[in-house]
mmCIF file of C-alpha atoms and ligand atoms in Angstrom:
data_model
loop_
_atom_site.group_PDB
_atom_site.id
_atom_site.type_symbol
_atom_site.label_atom_id
_atom_site.label_comp_id
_atom_site.label_asym_id
_atom_site.label_seq_id
_atom_site.Cartn_x
_atom_site.Cartn_y
_atom_site.Cartn_z
ATOM 1 C CA MET A 1 124.435 106.738 175.143
ATOM 2 C CA ASN A 2 124.875 109.737 172.951
ATOM 3 C CA ILE A 3 126.167 108.956 169.902
ATOM 4 C CA ILE A 4 127.045 112.388 167.593
ATOM 5 C CA LYS A 5 127.409 111.794 163.848
ATOM 6 C CA THR A 6 127.715 115.130 162.494
ATOM 7 C CA LYS A 7 130.263 117.667 162.489
ATOM 8 C CA THR A 8 127.741 120.383 163.274
ATOM 9 C CA GLU A 9 126.187 118.648 166.158
ATOM 10 C CA ILE A 10 129.321 117.628 167.901
ATOM 11 C CA ALA A 11 130.698 121.401 167.521
ATOM 12 C CA LYS A 12 127.166 122.368 169.326
ATOM 13 C CA TYR A 13 127.798 119.850 171.867
ATOM 14 C CA VAL A 14 131.130 121.150 172.506
ATOM 15 C CA SER A 15 130.514 124.671 172.765
ATOM 16 C CA GLU A 16 127.499 124.190 174.842
ATOM 17 C CA LYS A 17 129.935 122.377 177.594
ATOM 18 C CA LYS A 18 132.443 125.237 177.186
ATOM 19 C CA GLU A 19 130.107 127.662 177.322
ATOM 20 C CA GLN A 20 128.913 126.188 181.160
ATOM 21 C CA ASN A 21 132.741 126.482 182.035
ATOM 22 C CA SER A 22 133.355 122.646 181.638
ATOM 23 C CA SER A 23 136.315 121.413 179.802
ATOM 24 C CA VAL A 24 136.172 119.009 177.009
ATOM 25 C CA GLY A 25 138.898 116.486 176.316
ATOM 26 C CA PHE A 26 139.316 114.187 173.016
ATOM 27 C CA VAL A 27 140.147 110.504 172.591
ATOM 28 C CA PRO A 28 140.639 109.965 168.723
ATOM 29 C CA THR A 29 140.491 106.096 167.859
ATOM 30 C CA MET A 30 139.612 103.874 165.146
ATOM 31 C CA GLY A 31 136.979 101.689 167.415
ATOM 32 C CA ALA A 32 136.928 98.106 168.425
ATOM 33 C CA LEU A 33 137.686 99.567 171.869
ATOM 34 C CA HIS A 34 139.985 97.890 174.216
ATOM 35 C CA GLN A 35 141.362 98.567 177.865
ATOM 36 C CA GLY A 36 144.281 100.419 176.189
ATOM 37 C CA HIS A 37 141.542 102.806 174.745
ATOM 38 C CA ALA A 38 139.862 102.983 178.172
ATOM 39 C CA SER A 39 143.270 104.133 180.167
ATOM 40 C CA LEU A 40 143.455 107.034 177.576
ATOM 41 C CA ILE A 41 139.677 108.080 178.639
ATOM 42 C CA SER A 42 140.438 107.521 182.452
ATOM 43 C CA PHE A 43 143.440 110.205 181.997
ATOM 44 C CA GLY A 44 141.502 112.357 180.069
ATOM 45 C CA LEU A 45 138.392 112.406 182.693
ATOM 46 C CA GLU A 46 141.010 113.106 185.342
ATOM 47 C CA ARG A 47 141.697 116.310 183.569
ATOM 48 C CA HIS A 48 138.511 117.078 182.102
ATOM 49 C CA HIS A 49 134.696 117.166 182.793
ATOM 50 C CA TYR A 50 133.913 115.576 179.589
ATOM 51 C CA ILE A 51 135.524 113.626 176.941
ATOM 52 C CA VAL A 52 134.687 113.216 173.486
ATOM 53 C CA VAL A 53 135.377 109.684 171.722
ATOM 54 C CA SER A 54 135.986 109.521 167.998
ATOM 55 C CA ILE A 55 135.271 106.248 166.228
ATOM 56 C CA PHE A 56 136.191 106.598 162.644
ATOM 57 C CA VAL A 57 138.329 103.946 160.572
ATOM 58 C CA ASN A 58 140.207 106.523 158.470
ATOM 59 C CA PRO A 59 140.636 105.373 154.904
ATOM 60 C CA THR A 60 143.439 107.470 153.951
ATOM 61 C CA GLN A 61 145.659 106.173 156.937
ATOM 62 C CA PHE A 62 145.867 102.571 155.431
ATOM 63 C CA ASN A 63 148.368 102.025 152.616
ATOM 64 C CA ASN A 64 147.337 98.309 152.709
ATOM 65 C CA ALA A 65 143.818 97.652 151.091
ATOM 66 C CA THR A 66 143.128 94.306 152.751
ATOM 67 C CA ASP A 67 144.397 95.845 156.498
ATOM 68 C CA LEU A 68 141.669 98.744 155.700
ATOM 69 C CA GLU A 69 139.007 96.123 154.776
ATOM 70 C CA LYS A 70 139.715 93.385 157.316
ATOM 71 C CA TYR A 71 140.033 96.278 160.438
ATOM 72 C CA PRO A 72 137.939 95.448 163.023
ATOM 73 C CA ARG A 73 134.449 97.564 163.145
ATOM 74 C CA THR A 74 132.360 96.853 166.279
ATOM 75 C CA LEU A 75 130.331 99.992 166.757
ATOM 76 C CA SER A 76 127.512 98.439 168.946
ATOM 77 C CA GLN A 77 130.519 96.441 171.053
ATOM 78 C CA ASP A 78 132.405 99.920 171.337
ATOM 79 C CA VAL A 79 128.977 101.761 172.739
ATOM 80 C CA SER A 80 128.404 99.564 175.523
ATOM 81 C CA PHE A 81 131.991 99.296 176.319
ATOM 82 C CA LEU A 82 131.887 103.319 176.577
ATOM 83 C CA SER A 83 127.860 103.116 178.285
ATOM 84 C CA THR A 84 129.961 102.542 181.664
ATOM 85 C CA TYR A 85 130.975 106.436 181.527
ATOM 86 C CA LYS A 86 127.432 107.646 181.261
ATOM 87 C CA ASN A 87 127.174 110.872 180.229
ATOM 88 C CA LYS A 88 130.755 111.989 181.092
ATOM 89 C CA VAL A 89 131.492 110.323 177.596
ATOM 90 C CA VAL A 90 130.188 111.126 174.093
ATOM 91 C CA ILE A 91 130.827 109.328 170.592
ATOM 92 C CA TYR A 92 131.693 110.868 167.719
ATOM 93 C CA ALA A 93 131.180 108.818 164.808
ATOM 94 C CA PRO A 94 130.933 110.428 161.581
ATOM 95 C CA THR A 95 130.996 109.118 158.035
ATOM 96 C CA PRO A 96 134.451 109.686 155.597
ATOM 97 C CA GLN A 97 132.135 112.231 153.919
ATOM 98 C CA GLU A 98 131.234 114.086 157.189
ATOM 99 C CA VAL A 99 134.932 114.059 157.845
ATOM 100 C CA TYR A 100 136.504 114.787 154.768
ATOM 101 C CA GLY A 101 133.335 116.343 152.529
ATOM 102 C CA ASP A 102 133.510 115.149 148.883
ATOM 103 C CA GLN A 103 137.270 114.115 148.562
ATOM 104 C CA VAL A 104 138.488 111.534 150.774
ATOM 105 C CA VAL A 105 142.305 112.295 150.006
ATOM 106 C CA SER A 106 145.103 113.269 152.145
ATOM 107 C CA LYS A 107 146.791 116.498 152.378
ATOM 108 C CA GLN A 108 150.709 116.295 152.202
ATOM 109 C CA TYR A 109 152.601 117.064 155.264
ATOM 110 C CA ASN A 110 156.512 117.953 155.851
ATOM 111 C CA PHE A 111 156.483 116.746 159.494
ATOM 112 C CA LYS A 112 160.385 117.515 159.909
ATOM 113 C CA GLY A 113 161.716 113.993 159.360
ATOM 114 C CA ILE A 114 159.703 112.426 161.824
ATOM 115 C CA GLU A 115 157.957 110.825 159.229
ATOM 116 C CA THR A 116 160.659 109.458 157.252
ATOM 117 C CA VAL A 117 161.510 106.717 159.304
ATOM 118 C CA MET A 118 159.899 103.392 161.072
ATOM 119 C CA GLU A 119 156.255 103.593 160.357
ATOM 120 C CA GLY A 120 156.808 106.210 157.588
ATOM 121 C CA THR A 121 159.346 104.168 155.768
ATOM 122 C CA HIS A 122 156.960 101.130 155.952
ATOM 123 C CA ARG A 123 153.756 102.533 155.628
ATOM 124 C CA PRO A 124 153.967 105.236 152.833
ATOM 125 C CA GLY A 125 151.088 107.866 153.308
ATOM 126 C CA HIS A 126 150.368 106.838 156.438
ATOM 127 C CA PHE A 127 151.306 110.143 158.278
ATOM 128 C CA ASP A 128 149.849 112.061 155.722
ATOM 129 C CA GLY A 129 146.486 110.350 156.313
ATOM 130 C CA VAL A 130 147.023 110.582 159.753
ATOM 131 C CA GLY A 131 147.327 114.124 159.851
ATOM 132 C CA THR A 132 144.853 115.059 157.410
ATOM 133 C CA VAL A 133 142.400 113.298 159.308
ATOM 134 C CA LEU A 134 143.139 114.583 162.901
ATOM 135 C CA ASN A 135 143.280 118.269 161.473
ATOM 136 C CA HIS A 136 139.615 117.661 160.476
ATOM 137 C CA LEU A 137 138.750 116.021 163.669
ATOM 138 C CA PHE A 138 140.243 118.698 165.908
ATOM 139 C CA ARG A 139 138.805 121.335 163.722
ATOM 140 C CA GLN A 140 135.322 119.895 164.056
ATOM 141 C CA VAL A 141 135.652 118.641 167.736
ATOM 142 C CA THR A 142 137.256 121.643 169.090
ATOM 143 C CA PRO A 143 138.735 119.797 172.109
ATOM 144 C CA ASP A 144 140.915 121.562 174.865
ATOM 145 C CA GLU A 145 142.830 118.714 175.042
ATOM 146 C CA ALA A 146 143.451 115.494 173.212
ATOM 147 C CA PHE A 147 145.122 112.330 174.212
ATOM 148 C CA PHE A 148 147.302 109.615 172.255
ATOM 149 C CA GLY A 149 148.676 106.670 173.546
ATOM 150 C CA GLU A 150 152.747 105.982 173.380
ATOM 151 C CA LYS A 151 151.760 102.773 172.151
ATOM 152 C CA ASP A 152 151.995 104.372 168.532
ATOM 153 C CA TYR A 153 154.844 106.450 169.990
ATOM 154 C CA GLN A 154 155.911 108.031 166.317
ATOM 155 C CA GLN A 155 152.157 108.975 165.908
ATOM 156 C CA LEU A 156 152.735 111.434 169.176
ATOM 157 C CA LEU A 157 155.419 113.046 167.902
ATOM 158 C CA ILE A 158 153.748 113.615 164.181
ATOM 159 C CA VAL A 159 150.583 114.888 166.228
ATOM 160 C CA LYS A 160 152.316 117.202 168.394
ATOM 161 C CA LYS A 161 154.032 118.527 164.942
ATOM 162 C CA LEU A 162 150.860 118.646 163.559
ATOM 163 C CA VAL A 163 149.314 121.140 165.819
ATOM 164 C CA GLU A 164 152.259 123.218 165.556
ATOM 165 C CA ILE A 165 152.134 123.334 161.790
ATOM 166 C CA GLU A 166 148.057 123.727 161.691
ATOM 167 C CA LYS A 167 148.639 126.206 164.514
ATOM 168 C CA LEU A 168 145.435 124.336 166.434
ATOM 169 C CA PRO A 169 144.471 125.743 170.066
ATOM 170 C CA LEU A 170 144.891 122.581 171.826
ATOM 171 C CA LYS A 171 147.251 120.463 173.910
ATOM 172 C CA ILE A 172 148.439 117.123 173.117
ATOM 173 C CA THR A 173 149.167 114.817 175.681
ATOM 174 C CA GLY A 174 150.777 111.307 175.532
ATOM 175 C CA CYS A 175 149.814 108.406 177.930
ATOM 176 C CA PRO A 176 151.836 105.137 178.739
ATOM 177 C CA ILE A 177 151.299 101.870 177.137
ATOM 178 C CA HIS A 178 148.621 99.841 178.448
ATOM 179 C CA ARG A 179 149.388 96.008 178.383
ATOM 180 C CA GLN A 180 148.043 92.683 179.002
ATOM 181 C CA GLU A 181 149.515 91.034 182.240
ATOM 182 C CA ASN A 182 151.872 88.845 179.835
ATOM 183 C CA GLY A 183 153.194 92.041 178.569
ATOM 184 C CA LEU A 184 151.522 91.799 175.219
ATOM 185 C CA ALA A 185 150.430 95.713 174.428
ATOM 186 C CA MET A 186 146.903 95.864 174.176
ATOM 187 C CA SER A 187 145.582 96.731 170.171
ATOM 188 C CA SER A 188 142.571 96.552 168.112
ATOM 189 C CA ARG A 189 144.506 94.217 165.782
ATOM 190 C CA ASN A 190 145.059 91.541 168.601
ATOM 191 C CA ALA A 191 141.270 90.512 167.943
ATOM 192 C CA ARG A 192 142.528 89.186 164.708
ATOM 193 C CA LEU A 193 145.115 86.683 166.733
ATOM 194 C CA THR A 194 144.458 83.018 167.643
ATOM 195 C CA THR A 195 144.723 82.154 171.019
ATOM 196 C CA GLN A 196 148.278 80.641 170.164
ATOM 197 C CA GLN A 197 149.522 84.206 168.216
ATOM 198 C CA LEU A 198 148.589 85.825 171.144
ATOM 199 C CA GLU A 199 150.927 83.665 173.646
ATOM 200 C CA GLU A 200 153.329 83.983 170.699
ATOM 201 C CA ALA A 201 153.313 87.976 170.130
ATOM 202 C CA THR A 202 154.552 88.231 173.857
ATOM 203 C CA PHE A 203 158.014 87.492 172.185
ATOM 204 C CA ILE A 204 158.014 91.052 170.962
ATOM 205 C CA TYR A 205 157.755 92.688 174.644
ATOM 206 C CA LYS A 206 160.317 89.917 176.048
ATOM 207 C CA ILE A 207 162.696 91.574 173.549
ATOM 208 C CA LEU A 208 162.199 94.737 174.435
ATOM 209 C CA ARG A 209 162.339 94.082 177.994
ATOM 210 C CA GLN A 210 165.770 92.299 177.465
ATOM 211 C CA VAL A 211 167.172 95.501 175.152
ATOM 212 C CA LYS A 212 165.926 98.010 178.179
ATOM 213 C CA LYS A 213 168.204 95.441 180.519
ATOM 214 C CA ASP A 214 171.416 95.388 178.304
ATOM 215 C CA PHE A 215 170.989 99.319 177.013
ATOM 216 C CA ASP A 216 173.314 100.281 179.352
ATOM 217 C CA THR A 217 176.276 97.780 178.778
ATOM 218 C CA LYS A 218 176.132 97.068 174.926
ATOM 219 C CA SER A 219 176.000 99.183 171.846
ATOM 220 C CA ALA A 220 172.991 100.035 169.665
ATOM 221 C CA ARG A 221 174.555 98.037 166.625
ATOM 222 C CA ALA A 222 175.403 94.958 169.058
ATOM 223 C CA LEU A 223 171.669 95.134 170.222
ATOM 224 C CA ARG A 224 170.462 95.313 166.688
ATOM 225 C CA ALA A 225 171.983 92.282 165.474
ATOM 226 C CA TRP A 226 170.981 90.483 168.685
ATOM 227 C CA VAL A 227 167.565 91.363 168.237
ATOM 228 C CA SER A 228 167.549 90.477 164.569
ATOM 229 C CA ARG A 229 169.192 87.245 165.573
ATOM 230 C CA GLN A 230 166.167 86.438 168.201
ATOM 231 C CA PHE A 231 163.548 87.019 165.440
ATOM 232 C CA GLU A 232 165.508 84.905 162.790
ATOM 233 C CA ASN A 233 165.128 81.789 165.415
ATOM 234 C CA ASN A 234 161.651 82.445 165.833
ATOM 235 C CA PRO A 235 159.417 80.648 163.465
ATOM 236 C CA HIS A 236 156.017 82.635 164.654
ATOM 237 C CA LEU A 237 157.061 86.355 163.877
ATOM 238 C CA ARG A 238 158.519 88.035 161.391
ATOM 239 C CA LEU A 239 161.008 91.338 162.259
ATOM 240 C CA GLU A 240 159.983 94.193 160.055
ATOM 241 C CA TYR A 241 161.921 96.741 162.170
ATOM 242 C CA PHE A 242 163.554 97.002 164.846
ATOM 243 C CA GLU A 243 165.408 100.640 165.634
ATOM 244 C CA ILE A 244 166.764 102.180 168.864
ATOM 245 C CA SER A 245 166.049 105.912 168.186
ATOM 246 C CA ASN A 246 165.964 109.582 170.082
ATOM 247 C CA SER A 247 162.838 109.700 171.859
ATOM 248 C CA LYS A 248 162.511 113.502 170.840
ATOM 249 C CA ASN A 249 163.765 113.538 167.047
ATOM 250 C CA LEU A 250 163.507 109.876 166.314
ATOM 251 C CA ARG A 251 166.911 109.675 164.700
ATOM 252 C CA PRO A 252 168.411 106.235 164.995
ATOM 253 C CA LEU A 253 170.987 105.880 167.680
ATOM 254 C CA SER A 254 174.659 105.464 166.819
ATOM 255 C CA ARG A 255 176.768 107.176 169.826
ATOM 256 C CA LYS A 256 174.762 107.521 173.234
ATOM 257 C CA ARG A 257 174.825 110.922 174.573
ATOM 258 C CA THR A 258 174.276 111.789 178.251
ATOM 259 C CA HIS A 259 171.260 113.372 178.954
ATOM 260 C CA GLN A 260 169.657 112.049 175.743
ATOM 261 C CA LYS A 261 166.428 109.637 176.206
ATOM 262 C CA TYR A 262 166.007 106.788 173.669
ATOM 263 C CA ARG A 263 163.698 104.289 172.831
ATOM 264 C CA ALA A 264 163.598 101.075 171.156
ATOM 265 C CA PHE A 265 160.528 100.235 168.179
ATOM 266 C CA ILE A 266 159.844 97.031 166.826
ATOM 267 C CA ALA A 267 157.145 96.021 164.395
ATOM 268 C CA ALA A 268 156.823 92.559 163.275
ATOM 269 C CA PHE A 269 154.340 90.308 161.798
ATOM 270 C CA ALA A 270 152.305 87.156 163.161
ATOM 271 C CA GLY A 271 150.654 85.827 160.244
ATOM 272 C CA GLU A 272 149.284 88.555 158.369
ATOM 273 C CA ILE A 273 148.956 90.767 161.431
ATOM 274 C CA ARG A 274 151.164 93.689 161.868
ATOM 275 C CA LEU A 275 151.899 94.549 165.175
ATOM 276 C CA ILE A 276 154.015 97.491 166.819
ATOM 277 C CA ASP A 277 155.256 98.268 170.197
ATOM 278 C CA ASN A 278 158.231 100.591 172.069
ATOM 279 C CA MET A 279 159.839 101.056 174.989
ATOM 280 C CA ALA A 280 161.724 103.542 177.034
ATOM 281 C CA LEU A 281 165.290 102.772 177.746
ATOM 282 C CA ASN A 282 166.579 105.083 180.211
HETATM 283 P P1 AMP B 1 143.465 103.149 167.539
HETATM 284 O O1 AMP B 1 142.089 103.005 167.729
HETATM 285 O O2 AMP B 1 144.726 101.835 167.591
HETATM 286 O O3 AMP B 1 143.772 104.359 166.447
HETATM 287 O O4 AMP B 1 143.857 103.485 168.868
HETATM 288 C C1 AMP B 1 143.741 104.976 169.206
HETATM 289 C C2 AMP B 1 144.602 105.436 170.229
HETATM 290 O O5 AMP B 1 144.350 104.607 171.572
HETATM 291 C C3 AMP B 1 145.784 106.303 169.766
HETATM 292 O O6 AMP B 1 146.261 107.119 170.274
HETATM 293 C C4 AMP B 1 146.828 104.811 170.257
HETATM 294 O O7 AMP B 1 148.100 105.302 170.714
HETATM 295 C C5 AMP B 1 145.986 104.307 171.606
HETATM 296 N N1 AMP B 1 146.230 103.034 171.880
HETATM 297 C C6 AMP B 1 145.995 101.908 171.590
HETATM 298 N N2 AMP B 1 146.117 100.949 171.956
HETATM 299 C C7 AMP B 1 146.951 101.440 173.351
HETATM 300 C C8 AMP B 1 147.441 100.644 174.517
HETATM 301 N N3 AMP B 1 147.658 99.516 174.577
HETATM 302 N N4 AMP B 1 147.959 101.522 175.294
HETATM 303 C C9 AMP B 1 147.681 102.930 175.008
HETATM 304 N N5 AMP B 1 147.064 103.548 174.128
HETATM 305 C C10 AMP B 1 146.705 102.930 173.088
#
């Protein structure tokens, strides 16, 4: 398996492929790879000859030092996970210095309001960190297209905005949320849950499903109140936020409008592990 560690080598790899008229897709990750990541890679391989998968736990997007420290790092397992793709997939696993240079700091972005709700409110600085690292990675990797999961739907919108702001020549494509059979959205953080917590966390999916069912007949206000009550009565999960928002600009829904798309979003803690999920409602 080809593991590239420097920006010079990754730029050379991609430019050689492009010279051979091959196209190159990109799946940025923080490692601890699972089937959710694999679904992005498969999506990418349907459209491109080669896929670069970056594995980089980005320090600037963590607003909580313990979360950064405890984030699972499993490079050798990730390498064997990707070995099934043979030479169609190459790993870019740089150090923070390689990505950022000497100053591992975030640039400050104005994402036009998408960054001020939900994850933006609860994780200050998070999206500046995401924007900064992806701006560096996109410039280093120079892919034709990059793939992001709707699992992090707010992030997907941020990345589309980032590419506009930085005028980067690549396409950003969102891919559906990959779930376990019981509905739990796959996540690297799930590796930190106990077997019991893994079962209890399916509650998040069940709530989203019910909200989707009731969306046509109930107001956003009534649904918000219902979700709060469900979590208050659940001793295993602590709700951080529930929101129903416009899928394009993430403005919280007050009155439904025809021809607009809406999504429901949840962030909740199972013990100290923070989980997020979302679902299209119409
Ligand atoms: P992460 O390694 O968690 O930063 O995720 C890397 C990419 O994989 C992001 O674009 C995520 O949205 C995506 N991703 C993570 N989990 C899933 C999932 N269950 N389904 C689809 N995409 C996912």
